GROMACS .gro file of C-alpha atoms in nm:
model
  197
    1SER     CA    1  -0.726   5.708  -1.879
    2SER     CA    2  -0.532   5.415  -1.766
    3ALA     CA    3  -0.606   5.030  -1.815
    4PRO     CA    4  -0.779   4.903  -1.554
    5PRO     CA    5  -0.539   4.640  -1.345
    6LYS     CA    6  -0.530   4.295  -1.482
    7LYS     CA    7  -0.651   4.037  -1.232
    8PRO     CA    8  -0.422   3.774  -1.132
    9VAL     CA    9  -0.441   3.464  -1.266
   10PRO     CA   10  -0.467   3.157  -0.986
   11ALA     CA   11  -0.205   2.907  -1.076
   12LYS     CA   12  -0.334   2.577  -1.121
   13PRO     CA   13  -0.159   2.295  -0.923
   14SER     CA   14   0.038   2.064  -1.140
   15PRO     CA   15  -0.062   1.695  -1.134
   16SER     CA   16   0.272   1.593  -1.109
   17THR     CA   17   0.384   1.839  -0.862
   18GLY     CA   18   0.287   1.912  -0.483
   19LYS     CA   19   0.380   1.753  -0.193
   20ILE     CA   20   0.306   1.395  -0.296
   21PRO     CA   21   0.660   1.257  -0.428
   22LYS     CA   22   0.678   1.006  -0.712
   23HIS     CA   23   0.883   0.731  -0.536
   24GLY     CA   24   0.776   0.554  -0.226
   25SER     CA   25   0.957   0.298   0.006
   26GLY     CA   26   0.638   0.074  -0.044
   27GLN     CA   27   0.622   0.058   0.324
   28TYR     CA   28   0.260   0.151   0.497
   29THR     CA   29   0.119   0.266   0.788
   30ARG     CA   30  -0.223   0.074   0.831
   31ALA     CA   31  -0.554   0.253   0.954
   32THR     CA   32  -0.647   0.113   1.295
   33THR     CA   33  -0.969   0.311   1.337
   34THR     CA   34  -1.236   0.497   1.139
   35LYS     CA   35  -1.423   0.628   1.415
   36ILE     CA   36  -1.784   0.565   1.235
   37PRO     CA   37  -1.985   0.276   1.382
   38THR     CA   38  -1.952  -0.067   1.246
   39PRO     CA   39  -2.235  -0.105   0.965
   40LYS     CA   40  -2.508  -0.350   1.027
   41LYS     CA   41  -2.403  -0.631   0.835
   42ARG     CA   42  -2.600  -0.710   0.524
   43GLY     CA   43  -2.584  -0.954   0.200
   44ARG     CA   44  -2.197  -1.028   0.099
   45ILE     CA   45  -1.957  -0.928   0.346
   46ILE     CA   46  -1.666  -0.767   0.230
   47ARG     CA   47  -1.379  -0.722   0.479
   48TYR     CA   48  -1.127  -0.452   0.392
   49ALA     CA   49  -0.804  -0.266   0.549
   50VAL     CA   50  -0.657   0.054   0.412
   51LYS     CA   51  -0.286   0.140   0.417
   52VAL     CA   52  -0.105   0.492   0.332
   53GLU     CA   53   0.260   0.483   0.166
   54LYS     CA   54   0.486   0.616   0.475
   55GLU     CA   55   0.595   0.908   0.266
   56VAL     CA   56   0.237   1.023   0.154
   57PRO     CA   57   0.104   1.283   0.357
   58VAL     CA   58  -0.249   1.170   0.437
   59ASP     CA   59  -0.330   1.045   0.773
   60ALA     CA   60  -0.439   0.658   0.748
   61ASN     CA   61  -0.700   0.668   0.978
   62GLU     CA   62  -0.865   1.006   0.817
   63ALA     CA   63  -0.831   0.817   0.486
   64ALA     CA   64  -1.014   0.491   0.674
   65ALA     CA   65  -1.300   0.696   0.770
   66PHE     CA   66  -1.370   0.881   0.453
   67MET     CA   67  -1.424   0.522   0.287
   68ALA     CA   68  -1.627   0.377   0.582
   69ALA     CA   69  -1.863   0.697   0.542
   70THR     CA   70  -1.856   0.676   0.176
   71PHE     CA   71  -1.961   0.299   0.196
   72ALA     CA   72  -2.194   0.385   0.456
   73ASP     CA   73  -2.372   0.579   0.256
   74LYS     CA   74  -2.716   0.481   0.141
   75ARG     CA   75  -2.594   0.561  -0.258
   76SER     CA   76  -2.270   0.316  -0.238
   77TRP     CA   77  -2.293  -0.041  -0.319
   78GLY     CA   78  -2.441  -0.184   0.015
   79GLY     CA   79  -2.740   0.122  -0.029
   80ASP     CA   80  -2.980  -0.191  -0.141
   81GLY     CA   81  -2.874  -0.429   0.149
   82SER     CA   82  -2.722  -0.648  -0.116
   83LEU     CA   83  -2.309  -0.630   0.055
   84THR     CA   84  -2.177  -0.481   0.356
   85PHE     CA   85  -1.809  -0.346   0.353
   86VAL     CA   86  -1.699  -0.373   0.673
   87PHE     CA   87  -1.337  -0.234   0.815
   88VAL     CA   88  -1.101  -0.426   0.974
   89PRO     CA   89  -0.783  -0.297   1.181
   90LYS     CA   90  -0.557  -0.614   1.181
   91GLY     CA   91  -0.564  -0.921   1.047
   92GLU     CA   92  -0.668  -1.104   0.730
   93VAL     CA   93  -0.895  -0.907   0.491
   94ASP     CA   94  -1.057  -0.964   0.118
   95VAL     CA   95  -0.949  -0.625  -0.044
   96THR     CA   96  -0.686  -0.353   0.074
   97GLY     CA   97  -0.722   0.026  -0.012
   98TYR     CA   98  -0.352   0.114  -0.067
   99ILE     CA   99  -0.274   0.516  -0.106
  100SER     CA  100   0.054   0.527  -0.267
  101THR     CA  101   0.312   0.741  -0.461
  102PRO     CA  102   0.281   0.735  -0.867
  103ASP     CA  103   0.524   0.480  -0.897
  104THR     CA  104   0.429   0.280  -0.634
  105THR     CA  105   0.111   0.251  -0.750
  106ASP     CA  106   0.223   0.175  -1.096
  107LYS     CA  107   0.370  -0.141  -0.935
  108HIS     CA  108   0.068  -0.217  -0.779
  109CYS     CA  109  -0.147  -0.188  -1.091
  110LEU     CA  110   0.117  -0.403  -1.312
  111PRO     CA  111   0.044  -0.544  -1.587
  112SER     CA  112  -0.198  -0.220  -1.654
  113ASP     CA  113  -0.006   0.079  -1.745
  114THR     CA  114  -0.137   0.361  -1.524
  115ARG     CA  115   0.156   0.626  -1.606
  116GLY     CA  116   0.219   0.744  -1.260
  117LYS     CA  117  -0.157   0.915  -1.314
  118VAL     CA  118  -0.430   0.679  -1.226
  119SER     CA  119  -0.550   0.432  -1.014
  120CYS     CA  120  -0.644   0.072  -1.055
  121ARG     CA  121  -0.806  -0.247  -0.893
  122ASN     CA  122  -0.585  -0.555  -0.956
  123GLY     CA  123  -0.679  -0.856  -0.758
  124ASN     CA  124  -0.736  -0.803  -0.408
  125LYS     CA  125  -0.564  -0.468  -0.429
  126VAL     CA  126  -0.741  -0.159  -0.465
  127ALA     CA  127  -0.427   0.103  -0.549
  128LEU     CA  128  -0.545   0.479  -0.552
  129ASN     CA  129  -0.261   0.726  -0.670
  130ALA     CA  130  -0.191   0.975  -0.404
  131ILE     CA  131  -0.181   1.253  -0.657
  132ARG     CA  132  -0.563   1.165  -0.754
  133TRP     CA  133  -0.645   1.136  -0.395
  134THR     CA  134  -0.497   1.486  -0.276
  135GLN     CA  135  -0.564   1.673  -0.583
  136GLY     CA  136  -0.836   1.534  -0.766
  137VAL     CA  137  -0.901   1.646  -1.187
  138PRO     CA  138  -0.989   1.930  -1.310
  139HIS     CA  139  -1.300   1.864  -1.478
  140PHE     CA  140  -1.457   1.826  -1.128
  141ASP     CA  141  -1.405   2.186  -1.091
  142GLY     CA  142  -1.227   2.197  -0.758
  143ASP     CA  143  -1.480   1.907  -0.593
  144LEU     CA  144  -1.214   1.728  -0.407
  145ARG     CA  145  -1.482   1.549  -0.158
  146THR     CA  146  -1.703   1.399  -0.469
  147TYR     CA  147  -1.406   1.307  -0.697
  148LYS     CA  148  -1.268   1.070  -0.390
  149GLN     CA  149  -1.617   0.915  -0.332
  150TYR     CA  150  -1.637   0.845  -0.703
  151LEU     CA  151  -1.265   0.718  -0.649
  152VAL     CA  152  -1.382   0.470  -0.386
  153ASN     CA  153  -1.697   0.378  -0.532
  154HIS     CA  154  -1.564   0.310  -0.882
  155GLU     CA  155  -1.251   0.122  -0.767
  156PHE     CA  156  -1.400  -0.068  -0.521
  157GLY     CA  157  -1.681  -0.112  -0.761
  158HIS     CA  158  -1.418  -0.333  -0.954
  159PHE     CA  159  -1.373  -0.542  -0.701
  160ILE     CA  160  -1.715  -0.647  -0.635
  161GLY     CA  161  -1.726  -0.711  -1.044
  162TYR     CA  162  -1.816  -0.431  -1.230
  163GLY     CA  163  -1.642  -0.346  -1.541
  164HIS     CA  164  -1.614  -0.014  -1.713
  165THR     CA  165  -1.908   0.170  -1.878
  166SER     CA  166  -1.997   0.458  -2.113
  167CYS     CA  167  -2.221   0.812  -2.042
  168PRO     CA  168  -2.531   0.704  -2.174
  169SER     CA  169  -2.625   1.037  -2.317
  170PRO     CA  170  -2.483   1.383  -2.253
  171GLY     CA  171  -2.629   1.594  -1.964
  172LYS     CA  172  -2.709   1.258  -1.764
  173LEU     CA  173  -2.555   1.166  -1.452
  174ALA     CA  174  -2.231   0.967  -1.541
  175PRO     CA  175  -2.253   0.607  -1.428
  176VAL     CA  176  -2.003   0.549  -1.155
  177MET     CA  177  -1.821   0.293  -1.377
  178VAL     CA  178  -1.749   0.570  -1.613
  179GLN     CA  179  -1.395   0.646  -1.612
  180GLN     CA  180  -1.452   0.993  -1.499
  181THR     CA  181  -1.082   1.059  -1.356
  182HIS     CA  182  -1.026   1.051  -1.769
  183GLY     CA  183  -1.338   1.272  -1.877
  184LEU     CA  184  -1.705   1.293  -1.861
  185GLN     CA  185  -1.772   1.223  -2.185
  186GLY     CA  186  -2.041   1.472  -2.181
  187CYS     CA  187  -2.254   1.331  -1.896
  188ARG     CA  188  -2.217   1.502  -1.512
  189LYS     CA  189  -1.982   1.412  -1.216
  190ASN     CA  190  -2.121   1.168  -1.019
  191ALA     CA  191  -1.953   0.977  -0.725
  192TRP     CA  192  -2.269   0.686  -0.662
  193PRO     CA  193  -2.393   0.389  -0.793
  194ALA     CA  194  -2.725   0.444  -0.667
  195PRO     CA  195  -2.884   0.629  -0.998
  196ASN     CA  196  -2.792   0.357  -1.210
  197ARG     CA  197  -2.628   0.083  -1.061
   0.00000   0.00000   0.00000
């Protein structure tokens, strides 16, 4: 009898390849709309902008809509009424979310060493690595939406004053301020502050 045919092994995308160039110009497109209603302002008001580096194949308005929907979720930082993230299409803001090529992200994050692989918050900049935004990380098992929600809540969480934490015990939901890009430390993935704010 002949051996059964081998199933093709799907190729895993490399985090350093794909449509995201390593280098960018440092020039940005600023989002002008989110198509999401402005939330009712409660508590501390945080005005934010969203910018995408011109070489990154991500629509700035779509990225802003994703962030706005994340902030509007009751499980996010403002769910308890303590603060409100308000998208601003032009003019001055408190913090800007940048989606950038790896090299430009590294520049935004200095003196932290993000090695072209991770994101950061540096002063009033939230620098999101475009590779992470478009590809996520392997241990989220292809769940890019949840990873991006985590990325937004984690990095903007730094801006509002939260530092890194650890997995409390294996099998529990990871606190959102765990560095889940690096690994889950035995916890389960989690995008939201609410369960363990």
